Coordinates of C-alpha atoms in Angstrom, one line a residue:
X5 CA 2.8 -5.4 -16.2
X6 CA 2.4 -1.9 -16.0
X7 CA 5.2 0.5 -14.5
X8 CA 3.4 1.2 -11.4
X9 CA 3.0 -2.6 -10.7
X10 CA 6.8 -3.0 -11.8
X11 CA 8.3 -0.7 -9.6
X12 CA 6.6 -1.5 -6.6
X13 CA 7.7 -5.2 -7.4
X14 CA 11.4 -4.2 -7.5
X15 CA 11.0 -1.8 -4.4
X16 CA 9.7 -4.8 -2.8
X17 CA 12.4 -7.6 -4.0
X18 CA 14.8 -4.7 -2.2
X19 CA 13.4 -4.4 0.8
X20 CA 11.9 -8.0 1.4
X21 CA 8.0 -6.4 1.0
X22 CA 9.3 -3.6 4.2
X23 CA 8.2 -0.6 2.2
X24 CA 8.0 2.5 4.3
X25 CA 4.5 3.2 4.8
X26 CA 4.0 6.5 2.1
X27 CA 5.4 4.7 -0.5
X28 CA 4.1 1.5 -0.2
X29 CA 0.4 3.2 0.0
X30 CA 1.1 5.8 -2.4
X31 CA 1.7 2.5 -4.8
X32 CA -0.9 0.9 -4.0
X33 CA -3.1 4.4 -5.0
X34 CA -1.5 4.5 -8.1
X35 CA -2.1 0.8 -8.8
X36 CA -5.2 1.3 -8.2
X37 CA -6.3 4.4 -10.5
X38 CA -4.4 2.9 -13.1
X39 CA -7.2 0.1 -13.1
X40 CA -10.0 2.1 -13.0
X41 CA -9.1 4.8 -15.6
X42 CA -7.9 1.5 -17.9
X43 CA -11.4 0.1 -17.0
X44 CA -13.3 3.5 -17.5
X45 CA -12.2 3.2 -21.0
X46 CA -12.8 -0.4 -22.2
X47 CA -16.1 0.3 -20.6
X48 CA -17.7 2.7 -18.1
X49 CA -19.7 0.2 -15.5
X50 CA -20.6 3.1 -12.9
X51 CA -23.9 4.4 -14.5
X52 CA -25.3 1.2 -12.8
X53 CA -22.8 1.4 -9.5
X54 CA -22.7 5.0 -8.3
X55 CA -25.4 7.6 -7.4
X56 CA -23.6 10.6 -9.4
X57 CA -23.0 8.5 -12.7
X58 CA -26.9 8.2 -13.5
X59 CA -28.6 10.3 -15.5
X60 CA -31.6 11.0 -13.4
X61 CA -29.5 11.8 -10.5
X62 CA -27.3 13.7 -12.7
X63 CA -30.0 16.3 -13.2
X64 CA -30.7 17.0 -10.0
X65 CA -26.9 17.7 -9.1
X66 CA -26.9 20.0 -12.5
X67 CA -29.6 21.9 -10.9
X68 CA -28.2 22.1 -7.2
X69 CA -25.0 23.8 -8.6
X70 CA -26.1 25.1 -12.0
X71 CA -30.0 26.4 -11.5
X72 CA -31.1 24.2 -14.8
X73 CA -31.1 20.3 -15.1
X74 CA -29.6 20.3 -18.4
X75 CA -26.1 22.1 -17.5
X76 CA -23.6 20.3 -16.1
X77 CA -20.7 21.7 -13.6
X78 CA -18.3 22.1 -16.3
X79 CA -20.5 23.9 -18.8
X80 CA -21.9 26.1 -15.8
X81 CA -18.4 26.8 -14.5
X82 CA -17.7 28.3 -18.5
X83 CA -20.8 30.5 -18.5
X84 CA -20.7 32.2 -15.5
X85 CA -16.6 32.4 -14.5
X86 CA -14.8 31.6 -17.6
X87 CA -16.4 34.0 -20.5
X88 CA -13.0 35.0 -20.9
X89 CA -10.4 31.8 -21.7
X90 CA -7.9 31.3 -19.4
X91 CA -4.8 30.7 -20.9
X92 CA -3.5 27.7 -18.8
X93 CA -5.7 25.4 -16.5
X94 CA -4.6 22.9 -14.6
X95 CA -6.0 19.9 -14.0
X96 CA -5.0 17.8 -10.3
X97 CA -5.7 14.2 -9.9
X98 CA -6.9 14.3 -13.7
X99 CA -7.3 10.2 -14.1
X100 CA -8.4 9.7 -17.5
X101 CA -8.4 13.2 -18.6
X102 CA -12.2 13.4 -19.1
X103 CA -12.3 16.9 -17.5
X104 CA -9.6 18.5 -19.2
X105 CA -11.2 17.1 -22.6
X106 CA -14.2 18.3 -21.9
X107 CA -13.2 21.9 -20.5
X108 CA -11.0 22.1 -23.8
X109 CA -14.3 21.3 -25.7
X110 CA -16.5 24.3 -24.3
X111 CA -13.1 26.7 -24.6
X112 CA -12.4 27.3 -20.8
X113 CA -8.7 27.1 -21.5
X114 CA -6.5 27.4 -24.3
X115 CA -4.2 24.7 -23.0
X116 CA -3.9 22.6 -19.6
X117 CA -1.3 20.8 -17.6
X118 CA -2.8 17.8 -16.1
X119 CA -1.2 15.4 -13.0
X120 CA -2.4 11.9 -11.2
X121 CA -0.3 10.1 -9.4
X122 CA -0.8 7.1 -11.5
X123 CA 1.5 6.6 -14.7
X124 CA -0.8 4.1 -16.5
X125 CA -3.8 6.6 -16.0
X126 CA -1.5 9.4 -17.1
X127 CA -0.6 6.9 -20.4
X128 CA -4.3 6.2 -21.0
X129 CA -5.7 9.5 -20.6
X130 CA -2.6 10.9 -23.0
X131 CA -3.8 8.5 -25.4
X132 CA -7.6 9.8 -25.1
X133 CA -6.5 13.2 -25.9
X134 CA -4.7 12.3 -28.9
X135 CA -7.7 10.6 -30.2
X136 CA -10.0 13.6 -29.3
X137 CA -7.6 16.1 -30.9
X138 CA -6.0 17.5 -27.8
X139 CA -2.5 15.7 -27.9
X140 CA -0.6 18.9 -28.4
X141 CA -2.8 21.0 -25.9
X142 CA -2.8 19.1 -22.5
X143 CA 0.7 18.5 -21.1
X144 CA 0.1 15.3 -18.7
X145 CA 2.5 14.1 -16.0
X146 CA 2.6 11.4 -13.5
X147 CA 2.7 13.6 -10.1
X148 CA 2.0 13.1 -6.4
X149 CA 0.3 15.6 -5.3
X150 CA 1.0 15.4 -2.0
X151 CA 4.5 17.2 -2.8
X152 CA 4.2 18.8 -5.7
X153 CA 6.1 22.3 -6.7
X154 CA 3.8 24.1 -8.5
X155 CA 5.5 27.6 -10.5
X156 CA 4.3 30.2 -9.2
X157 CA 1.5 32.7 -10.7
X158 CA 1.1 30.3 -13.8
X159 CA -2.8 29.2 -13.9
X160 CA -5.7 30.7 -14.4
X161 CA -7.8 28.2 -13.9
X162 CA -6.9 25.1 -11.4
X163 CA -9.8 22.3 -11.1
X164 CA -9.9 19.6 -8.4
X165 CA -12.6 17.1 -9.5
X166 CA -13.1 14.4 -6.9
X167 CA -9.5 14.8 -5.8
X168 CA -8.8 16.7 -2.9
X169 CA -9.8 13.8 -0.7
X170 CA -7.6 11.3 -1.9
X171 CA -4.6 14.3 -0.1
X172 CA -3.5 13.3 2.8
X173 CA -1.0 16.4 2.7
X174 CA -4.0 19.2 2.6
X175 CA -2.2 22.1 3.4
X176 CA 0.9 21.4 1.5
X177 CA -1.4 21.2 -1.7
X178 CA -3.4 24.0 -1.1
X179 CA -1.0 26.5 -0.7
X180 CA 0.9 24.9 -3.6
X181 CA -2.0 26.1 -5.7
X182 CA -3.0 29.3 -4.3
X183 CA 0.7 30.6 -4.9
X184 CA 0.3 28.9 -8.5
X185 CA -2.9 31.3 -9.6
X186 CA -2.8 34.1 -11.6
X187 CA -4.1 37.9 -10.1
X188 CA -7.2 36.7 -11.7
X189 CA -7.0 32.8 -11.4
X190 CA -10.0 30.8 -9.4
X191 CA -9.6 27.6 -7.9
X192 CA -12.6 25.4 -9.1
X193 CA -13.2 22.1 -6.9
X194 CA -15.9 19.0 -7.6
X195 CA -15.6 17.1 -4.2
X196 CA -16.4 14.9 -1.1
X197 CA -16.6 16.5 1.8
X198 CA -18.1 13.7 3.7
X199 CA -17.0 11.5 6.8
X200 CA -13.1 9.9 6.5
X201 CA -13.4 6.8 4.5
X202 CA -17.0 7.0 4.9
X203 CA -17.2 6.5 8.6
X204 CA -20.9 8.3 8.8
X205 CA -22.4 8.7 12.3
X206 CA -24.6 6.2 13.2
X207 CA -28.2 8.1 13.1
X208 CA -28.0 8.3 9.2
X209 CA -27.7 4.6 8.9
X210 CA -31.9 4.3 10.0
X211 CA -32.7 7.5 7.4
X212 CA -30.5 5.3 4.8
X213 CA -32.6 2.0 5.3
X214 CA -35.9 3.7 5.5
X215 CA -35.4 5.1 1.9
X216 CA -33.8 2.2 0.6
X217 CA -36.5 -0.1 1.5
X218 CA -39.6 2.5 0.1
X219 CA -37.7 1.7 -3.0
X220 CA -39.5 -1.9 -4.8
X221 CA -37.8 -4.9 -5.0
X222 CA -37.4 -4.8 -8.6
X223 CA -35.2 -2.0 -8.1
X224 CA -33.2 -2.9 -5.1
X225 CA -31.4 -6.0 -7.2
X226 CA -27.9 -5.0 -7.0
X227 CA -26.2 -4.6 -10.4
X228 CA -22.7 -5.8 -9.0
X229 CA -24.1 -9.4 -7.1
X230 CA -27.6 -9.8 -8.9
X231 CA -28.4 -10.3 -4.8
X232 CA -31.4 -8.1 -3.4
X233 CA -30.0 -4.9 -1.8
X234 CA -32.2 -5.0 1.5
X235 CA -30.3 -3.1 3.9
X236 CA -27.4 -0.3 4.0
X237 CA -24.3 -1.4 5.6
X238 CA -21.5 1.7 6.3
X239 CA -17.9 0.4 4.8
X240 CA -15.5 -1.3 6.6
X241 CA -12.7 1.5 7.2
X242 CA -9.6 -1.6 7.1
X243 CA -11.2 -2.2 3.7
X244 CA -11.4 1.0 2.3
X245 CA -8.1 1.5 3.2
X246 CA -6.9 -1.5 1.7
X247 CA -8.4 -1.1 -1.3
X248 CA -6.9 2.2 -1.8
X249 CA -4.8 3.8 1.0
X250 CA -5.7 7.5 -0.3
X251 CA -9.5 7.2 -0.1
X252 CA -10.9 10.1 2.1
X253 CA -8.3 10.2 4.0
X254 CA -8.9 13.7 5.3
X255 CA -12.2 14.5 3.1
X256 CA -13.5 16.1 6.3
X257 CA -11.1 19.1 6.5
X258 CA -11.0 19.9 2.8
X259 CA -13.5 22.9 3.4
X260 CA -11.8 24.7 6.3
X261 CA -8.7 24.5 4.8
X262 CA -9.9 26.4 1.6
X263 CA -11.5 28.4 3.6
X264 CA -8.2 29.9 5.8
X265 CA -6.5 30.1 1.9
X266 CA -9.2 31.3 -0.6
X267 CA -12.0 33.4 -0.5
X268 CA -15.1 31.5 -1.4
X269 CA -17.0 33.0 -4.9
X270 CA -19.6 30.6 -5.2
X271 CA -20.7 27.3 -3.3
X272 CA -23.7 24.9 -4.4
X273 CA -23.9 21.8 -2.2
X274 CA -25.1 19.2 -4.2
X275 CA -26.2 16.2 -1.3
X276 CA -25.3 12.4 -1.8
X277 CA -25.0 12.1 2.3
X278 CA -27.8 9.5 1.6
X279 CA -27.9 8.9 -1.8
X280 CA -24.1 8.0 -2.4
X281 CA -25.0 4.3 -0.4
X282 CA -28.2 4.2 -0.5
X283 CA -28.4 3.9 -4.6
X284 CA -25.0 2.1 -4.6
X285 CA -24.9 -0.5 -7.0
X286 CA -28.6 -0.4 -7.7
X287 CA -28.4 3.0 -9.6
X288 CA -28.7 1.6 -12.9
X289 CA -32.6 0.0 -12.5
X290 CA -34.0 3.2 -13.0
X291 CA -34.8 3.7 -16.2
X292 CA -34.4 7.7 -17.5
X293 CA -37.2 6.3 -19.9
X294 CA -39.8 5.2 -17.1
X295 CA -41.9 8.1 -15.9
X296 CA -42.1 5.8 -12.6
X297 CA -38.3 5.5 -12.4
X298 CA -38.2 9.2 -12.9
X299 CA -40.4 9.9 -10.3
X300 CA -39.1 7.6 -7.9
X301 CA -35.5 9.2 -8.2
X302 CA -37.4 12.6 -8.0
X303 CA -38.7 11.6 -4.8
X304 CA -35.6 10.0 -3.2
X305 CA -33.6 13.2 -4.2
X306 CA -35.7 15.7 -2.5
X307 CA -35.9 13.5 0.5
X308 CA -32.5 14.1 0.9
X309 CA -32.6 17.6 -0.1
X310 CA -35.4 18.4 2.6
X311 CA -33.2 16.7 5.3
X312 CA -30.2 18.8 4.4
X313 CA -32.2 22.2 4.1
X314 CA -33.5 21.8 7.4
X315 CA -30.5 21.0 9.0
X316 CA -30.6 17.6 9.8
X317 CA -28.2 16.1 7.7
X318 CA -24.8 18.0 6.1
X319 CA -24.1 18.0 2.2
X320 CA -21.1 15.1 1.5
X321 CA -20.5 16.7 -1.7
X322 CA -20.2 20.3 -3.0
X323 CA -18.8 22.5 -5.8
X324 CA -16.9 25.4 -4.8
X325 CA -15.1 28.3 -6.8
X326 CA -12.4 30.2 -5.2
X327 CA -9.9 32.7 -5.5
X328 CA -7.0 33.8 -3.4
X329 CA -6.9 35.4 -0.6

């Protein structure tokens, strides 16, 4: 039993299961990332699950924020902000630690403290670093972000990757790291900026259906059920919730609030409004191999692309760097 699962269970022999609601749902977060990060590393299933995971789609987000398929976000953020090391970086919601590892690798930092709310994802990701060679360069700690101190003026560097919308306190956060940055620090997020727990508006459900069903047969099987995918259904909001309490909970906010804090540097919106249900759980039947496949990913990407560059549809996701104002 882990030590997430073994406090709650004590918190709840106390209080005969009457948790106040933050804690209780902050629990059930941490529960939760501590079984995704321990099943990340026995073995990563989302290449075949989630549209930003494969590698076809992969390229076209690499050329929405970087200009070139080949460059990821992390390399790109490197070349064109980080030339010169910063000396600490700090990495919020940091799961698993693949982005602190990987920064490390291309020399963004010389050392970073990393934080998730989730003590068995801290403990795994702790042990990935020592394996990789990092164990006496990231300093990792089990934190809820939601009221965190940060010291002041200590980071050059703070990433958010795919975290900010699991905040429910925004603004406590965000000011948090703004006082926490250097003269010359930059805030550098990866992140959903979509709908709360993915409630999108109803008129995106027919564009969703229409692209999904253009796609064949053979590549509509879903991955997860072995069932044909033939239509796009919106999540249920009680189940997101229940699944894990934090989940967008205010992901539609996260760019104003930035806004009133930092000034913006640099912002590529990289899409997925479509693309983040429509290839869910089919992603992995295209084939980076296929010329077809290729193609057909092509195709679906720039659907999307069109939609959102003529103002039909907004980007859910985006990459932003920031500094203070």
């Amino acid at each position: 039993m882990n030590e997430a699962r073994r406090l709650l269970g004590r918190a709840r022999r106390r209080l005969g299961r009457a948790l106040p609601s933050p804690v209780s749902e902050r629990s059930v977060t941490a529960e939760h990332w501590g079984e995704e990060a321990r099943t990340k590393v026995e073995g990563d299933e989302w290449q075949g699950l989630y549209w930003q995971s494969h590698a076809l789609t992969q390229k076209h987000i690499n050329g929405a924020i970087a200009g070139g398929a080949d460059e990821n976000w992390v390399n790109f953020t490197k070349r064109r902000f980080f030339r010169r090391r910063a000396r600490v970086a700090l990495s919020l919601g940091c799961g698993y630690g693949v982005l602190e590892r990987h920064a490390l690798a291309v020399d963004i930092a010389e050392r970073f403290d990393a934080f998730d709310i989730s003590p068995e994802a801290v403990e795994v990701a702790w042990g990935e670093a020592e394996r990789a060679g990092y164990g006496d360069r990231i300093a990792y700690e089990a934190r809820d972000l939601n009221d965190i101190e940060l010291e002041q003026g200590r980071y050059d560097a703070v990433f958010a990757a795919q975290t900010l919308h699991h905040i429910e306190a925004l603004e406590h956060l965000l000011d948090q790291v703004r006082a926490s940055l250097t003269d010359r620090g930059l805030l550098v997020v990866n992140e959903y900026v979509g709908p709360v727990r993915f409630q999108f508006p109803d008129e995106r459900l027919p564009l969703m259906n229409q692209l999904l069903l253009a796609l064949p047969e053979t590549h509509r099987r879903s991955l997860r059920t072995g069932r044909l995918k033939d239509e796009v259904v919106r999540p249920d909001e009680k189940e997101v919730h229940r699944v894990d309490p934090s989940e967008s909970v205010r992901s539609d906010e996260i760019m104003g609030l930035i806004e009133e804090r930092f000034e913006i540097v640099y912002r590529a919106d990289f899409g997925g409004t479509l693309l983040q249900f429509v290839l869910a759980d089919i992603a992995g039947n295209f084939d980076p191999a296929d010329p077809n496949d290729v193609a057909m990913i092509d195709l679906v990407c720039l659907y999307e692309q069109t939609l959102i560059d003529e103002g039909v549809l907004p980007s859910d996701f985006t990459y932003v760097v920031a500094k203070a104002r």
